[in-house]
PDB file of C-alpha atoms in Angstrom:
ATOM      1  CA  MET A   1      -8.614   2.718  14.410  1.00 93.00           C
ATOM      2  CA  LYS A   2      -8.799   1.937  10.706  1.00 96.00           C
ATOM      3  CA  ILE A   3      -5.858   0.554   8.755  1.00 97.00           C
ATOM      4  CA  LEU A   4      -4.988   0.531   5.060  1.00 98.00           C
ATOM      5  CA  PHE A   5      -2.368  -2.022   4.011  1.00 97.00           C
ATOM      6  CA  LEU A   6      -0.742  -0.425   0.992  1.00 96.00           C
ATOM      7  CA  ASP A   7       1.159  -1.870  -1.942  1.00 94.00           C
ATOM      8  CA  VAL A   8       3.174   0.507  -4.152  1.00 89.00           C
ATOM      9  CA  ASP A   9       3.847  -1.111  -7.544  1.00 86.00           C
ATOM     10  CA  GLY A  10       0.583  -1.279  -9.465  1.00 90.00           C
ATOM     11  CA  VAL A  11      -1.097   1.118  -7.009  1.00 94.00           C
ATOM     12  CA  LEU A  12       1.047   4.259  -6.812  1.00 90.00           C
ATOM     13  CA  ASN A  13       2.537   3.629 -10.241  1.00 86.00           C
ATOM     14  CA  LYS A  14       1.329   1.895 -13.365  1.00 85.00           C
ATOM     15  CA  LEU A  15       2.576  -0.103 -16.292  1.00 79.00           C
ATOM     16  CA  GLY A  16       3.774   2.069 -19.115  1.00 72.00           C
ATOM     17  CA  SER A  17       4.294   5.183 -17.076  1.00 68.00           C
ATOM     18  CA  THR A  18       6.973   7.445 -18.447  1.00 65.00           C
ATOM     19  CA  PRO A  19       9.776   9.373 -16.757  1.00 63.00           C
ATOM     20  CA  GLU A  20       7.636  12.486 -17.262  1.00 63.00           C
ATOM     21  CA  THR A  21       4.739  11.093 -15.202  1.00 63.00           C
ATOM     22  CA  ARG A  22       6.627   9.409 -12.396  1.00 61.00           C
ATOM     23  CA  THR A  23       8.969  10.855  -9.889  1.00 60.00           C
ATOM     24  CA  LYS A  24      11.861   9.608  -7.804  1.00 52.00           C
ATOM     25  CA  GLN A  25      12.573   6.454  -9.726  1.00 55.00           C
ATOM     26  CA  ARG A  26      14.294   3.389  -8.366  1.00 53.00           C
ATOM     27  CA  VAL A  27      15.884   0.460 -10.142  1.00 52.00           C
ATOM     28  CA  ARG A  28      14.492  -3.004  -9.424  1.00 54.00           C
ATOM     29  CA  GLU A  29      15.883  -6.413 -10.257  1.00 54.00           C
ATOM     30  CA  GLY A  30      16.586  -6.796 -13.944  1.00 54.00           C
ATOM     31  CA  GLY A  31      17.070  -3.057 -14.369  1.00 50.00           C
ATOM     32  CA  LEU A  32      13.347  -2.205 -14.466  1.00 53.00           C
ATOM     33  CA  ILE A  33      12.880   1.402 -13.383  1.00 51.00           C
ATOM     34  CA  ILE A  34       9.832   2.042 -11.250  1.00 61.00           C
ATOM     35  CA  GLY A  35       8.763   5.234  -9.530  1.00 73.00           C
ATOM     36  CA  VAL A  36       5.616   6.640  -8.031  1.00 79.00           C
ATOM     37  CA  GLU A  37       3.159   8.933  -9.736  1.00 83.00           C
ATOM     38  CA  PRO A  38       2.102  12.024  -7.769  1.00 84.00           C
ATOM     39  CA  GLU A  39      -1.438  11.869  -9.186  1.00 89.00           C
ATOM     40  CA  LEU A  40      -1.906   8.322  -7.868  1.00 91.00           C
ATOM     41  CA  CYS A  41      -0.364   9.259  -4.513  1.00 90.00           C
ATOM     42  CA  ARG A  42      -2.956  12.026  -4.176  1.00 93.00           C
ATOM     43  CA  ILE A  43      -5.768   9.498  -4.598  1.00 96.00           C
ATOM     44  CA  VAL A  44      -4.431   7.440  -1.689  1.00 96.00           C
ATOM     45  CA  GLU A  45      -4.084  10.645   0.346  1.00 95.00           C
ATOM     46  CA  GLU A  46      -7.819  11.196  -0.220  1.00 97.00           C
ATOM     47  CA  ILE A  47      -8.541   7.775   1.289  1.00 98.00           C
ATOM     48  CA  VAL A  48      -6.486   8.642   4.364  1.00 97.00           C
ATOM     49  CA  GLU A  49      -8.084  12.081   4.730  1.00 96.00           C
ATOM     50  CA  SER A  50     -11.627  10.733   4.241  1.00 98.00           C
ATOM     51  CA  THR A  51     -11.314   7.808   6.636  1.00 98.00           C
ATOM     52  CA  GLY A  52      -8.645   8.781   9.163  1.00 96.00           C
ATOM     53  CA  CYS A  53      -6.965   5.428   8.550  1.00 97.00           C
ATOM     54  CA  LYS A  54      -3.369   4.587   9.390  1.00 95.00           C
ATOM     55  CA  VAL A  55      -1.247   3.248   6.529  1.00 95.00           C
ATOM     56  CA  VAL A  56       0.865   0.115   6.856  1.00 95.00           C
ATOM     57  CA  LEU A  57       3.277  -0.563   4.014  1.00 92.00           C
ATOM     58  CA  SER A  58       2.806  -4.125   2.749  1.00 93.00           C
ATOM     59  CA  SER A  59       4.612  -3.608  -0.552  1.00 87.00           C
ATOM     60  CA  SER A  60       7.888  -5.188  -1.597  1.00 78.00           C
ATOM     61  CA  TRP A  61       9.162  -1.633  -1.104  1.00 72.00           C
ATOM     62  CA  ARG A  62       9.228  -2.448   2.635  1.00 74.00           C
ATOM     63  CA  ASP A  63      12.517  -4.239   1.895  1.00 70.00           C
ATOM     64  CA  SER A  64      14.030  -1.115   0.339  1.00 70.00           C
ATOM     65  CA  ASP A  65      16.802   0.886   1.877  1.00 69.00           C
ATOM     66  CA  PRO A  66      15.080   3.718   3.795  1.00 69.00           C
ATOM     67  CA  ASN A  67      17.360   6.126   1.897  1.00 72.00           C
ATOM     68  CA  ASP A  68      16.225   4.787  -1.499  1.00 68.00           C
ATOM     69  CA  GLU A  69      14.994   7.702  -3.650  1.00 67.00           C
ATOM     70  CA  GLY A  70      11.504   6.244  -3.964  1.00 67.00           C
ATOM     71  CA  MET A  71      11.184   5.685  -0.214  1.00 71.00           C
ATOM     72  CA  VAL A  72      12.463   9.178   0.528  1.00 73.00           C
ATOM     73  CA  TYR A  73       9.908  10.602  -1.894  1.00 71.00           C
ATOM     74  CA  LEU A  74       7.091   8.673  -0.229  1.00 74.00           C
ATOM     75  CA  LYS A  75       8.141   9.831   3.246  1.00 74.00           C
ATOM     76  CA  GLU A  76       8.651  13.462   2.246  1.00 75.00           C
ATOM     77  CA  ASN A  77       5.757  14.014  -0.135  1.00 71.00           C
ATOM     78  CA  LEU A  78       2.782  12.034   1.075  1.00 79.00           C
ATOM     79  CA  ASN A  79       0.409  13.794   3.465  1.00 79.00           C
ATOM     80  CA  PHE A  80       0.580  10.775   5.733  1.00 82.00           C
ATOM     81  CA  GLY A  81       3.384   8.748   7.200  1.00 84.00           C
ATOM     82  CA  PHE A  82       3.604   5.013   7.373  1.00 88.00           C
ATOM     83  CA  TYR A  83       2.302   3.756  10.672  1.00 91.00           C
ATOM     84  CA  ASP A  84       4.323   0.575  10.238  1.00 91.00           C
ATOM     85  CA  ILE A  85       5.414  -2.071   7.731  1.00 89.00           C
ATOM     86  CA  THR A  86       4.349  -5.701   7.574  1.00 94.00           C
ATOM     87  CA  PRO A  87       6.875  -8.414   8.366  1.00 93.00           C
ATOM     88  CA  ARG A  88       7.968 -11.002   5.833  1.00 90.00           C
ATOM     89  CA  THR A  89       6.723 -14.441   6.766  1.00 91.00           C
ATOM     90  CA  ARG A  90       8.529 -17.560   5.595  1.00 92.00           C
ATOM     91  CA  THR A  91       5.805 -18.265   3.007  1.00 90.00           C
ATOM     92  CA  GLY A  92       6.008 -14.854   1.334  1.00 87.00           C
ATOM     93  CA  PHE A  93       2.197 -14.871   1.135  1.00 94.00           C
ATOM     94  CA  ARG A  94       1.091 -11.295   1.779  1.00 94.00           C
ATOM     95  CA  GLY A  95      -2.160 -12.361   3.410  1.00 96.00           C
ATOM     96  CA  GLU A  96      -0.112 -14.223   5.977  1.00 97.00           C
ATOM     97  CA  ASP A  97       2.238 -11.250   6.374  1.00 96.00           C
ATOM     98  CA  ILE A  98      -0.770  -9.109   7.313  1.00 96.00           C
ATOM     99  CA  LEU A  99      -2.088 -11.669   9.806  1.00 95.00           C
ATOM    100  CA  GLN A 100       1.381 -11.853  11.362  1.00 95.00           C
ATOM    101  CA  TRP A 101       1.442  -8.062  11.616  1.00 94.00           C
ATOM    102  CA  PHE A 102      -1.793  -8.141  13.623  1.00 94.00           C
ATOM    103  CA  CYS A 103      -0.342 -10.861  15.890  1.00 92.00           C
ATOM    104  CA  ASN A 104       2.866  -8.883  16.402  1.00 92.00           C
ATOM    105  CA  ASN A 105       0.883  -5.788  17.376  1.00 89.00           C
ATOM    106  CA  SER A 106      -1.813  -7.357  19.538  1.00 81.00           C
ATOM    107  CA  ASN A 107      -0.610  -5.532  22.662  1.00 77.00           C
ATOM    108  CA  SER A 108      -0.678  -2.071  21.072  1.00 78.00           C
ATOM    109  CA  ASP A 109      -3.445   0.318  20.067  1.00 79.00           C
ATOM    110  CA  VAL A 110      -3.948  -1.913  17.013  1.00 80.00           C
ATOM    111  CA  ILE A 111      -6.205  -3.997  19.253  1.00 78.00           C
ATOM    112  CA  ASN A 112      -8.729  -1.185  18.710  1.00 84.00           C
ATOM    113  CA  CYS A 113      -8.693  -1.662  14.931  1.00 87.00           C
ATOM    114  CA  THR A 114     -12.316  -1.457  13.827  1.00 88.00           C
ATOM    115  CA  LYS A 115     -11.724  -2.058  10.128  1.00 96.00           C
ATOM    116  CA  TYR A 116      -8.918  -2.639   7.703  1.00 97.00           C
ATOM    117  CA  ALA A 117      -8.553  -2.781   3.949  1.00 98.00           C
ATOM    118  CA  ILE A 118      -5.835  -4.106   1.667  1.00 98.00           C
ATOM    119  CA  LEU A 119      -4.983  -2.171  -1.493  1.00 98.00           C
ATOM    120  CA  ASP A 120      -2.864  -4.225  -3.873  1.00 97.00           C
ATOM    121  CA  ASP A 121      -2.734  -5.208  -7.536  1.00 96.00           C
ATOM    122  CA  GLU A 122      -1.813  -8.804  -6.712  1.00 94.00           C
ATOM    123  CA  ASN A 123      -4.112 -11.419  -5.212  1.00 94.00           C
ATOM    124  CA  ASP A 124      -2.061 -13.282  -2.632  1.00 93.00           C
ATOM    125  CA  PHE A 125      -4.533 -12.840   0.214  1.00 97.00           C
ATOM    126  CA  PHE A 126      -6.971 -15.027   2.084  1.00 96.00           C
ATOM    127  CA  LYS A 127     -10.581 -14.951   0.869  1.00 96.00           C
ATOM    128  CA  PHE A 128     -11.794 -13.491   4.171  1.00 97.00           C
ATOM    129  CA  GLN A 129      -9.440 -10.521   3.943  1.00 97.00           C
ATOM    130  CA  PRO A 130     -10.913  -7.230   2.655  1.00 98.00           C
ATOM    131  CA  TRP A 131      -8.802  -6.893  -0.480  1.00 98.00           C
ATOM    132  CA  PHE A 132      -9.328  -4.153  -3.043  1.00 98.00           C
ATOM    133  CA  GLN A 133      -7.521  -4.849  -6.301  1.00 98.00           C
ATOM    134  CA  SER A 134      -5.994  -2.094  -8.365  1.00 97.00           C
ATOM    135  CA  ASN A 135      -5.027  -2.715 -11.954  1.00 95.00           C
ATOM    136  CA  HIS A 136      -1.291  -2.605 -12.668  1.00 91.00           C
ATOM    137  CA  GLU A 137      -2.060  -0.913 -15.978  1.00 91.00           C
ATOM    138  CA  THR A 138      -3.811   2.054 -14.336  1.00 93.00           C
ATOM    139  CA  GLY A 139      -2.775   2.074 -10.690  1.00 94.00           C
ATOM    140  CA  ILE A 140      -5.404   3.148  -8.189  1.00 97.00           C
ATOM    141  CA  THR A 141      -8.449   4.870  -9.641  1.00 97.00           C
ATOM    142  CA  ARG A 142     -10.861   7.284  -7.988  1.00 98.00           C
ATOM    143  CA  ASP A 143     -13.648   4.693  -8.330  1.00 98.00           C
ATOM    144  CA  LEU A 144     -11.618   2.161  -6.376  1.00 98.00           C
ATOM    145  CA  ALA A 145     -10.711   4.810  -3.797  1.00 98.00           C
ATOM    146  CA  TYR A 146     -14.416   5.597  -3.279  1.00 98.00           C
ATOM    147  CA  LYS A 147     -15.116   1.896  -2.681  1.00 98.00           C
ATOM    148  CA  ILE A 148     -12.347   1.720  -0.073  1.00 98.00           C
ATOM    149  CA  ILE A 149     -13.567   4.914   1.609  1.00 98.00           C
ATOM    150  CA  GLY A 150     -17.115   3.558   1.713  1.00 98.00           C
ATOM    151  CA  TYR A 151     -15.931   0.265   3.170  1.00 98.00           C
ATOM    152  CA  LEU A 152     -13.698   1.804   5.840  1.00 98.00           C
ATOM    153  CA  ASN A 153     -16.358   4.327   6.847  1.00 98.00           C
ATOM    154  CA  SER A 154     -19.220   1.803   6.975  1.00 97.00           C
TER     155      SER A 154
END
């Protein structure tokens, strides 16, 4: 089993996107409207299709109401479902959240995880974790997707 820990903001959307390029917007703290961009979602779908990986949501979106428009869009329009979501640890450090997720799932088929990758625009991970950084100004790019595919398939 291969796993991709996926962030949303800065991966499936980008800074400066417009209402015309994003879909199913949601309002975040301070009134900032964020949505996801179908073009960027398709790039992540290519990773899933090329590697057969399961996707675990590690984004702050994991705290969203499941009926939130953005979450509904993700569930209804991505060619993959979320295998799971990471827990929130008391530190709020995403690298620790991911380690806790592995601990919480040690008695499941996750024990057969052969490789995992983290796709996020922020850098709150341990140095030993396989983190692939997107740029919040562009979201995920095909070049970054190819690197993740190569890593997960190696």
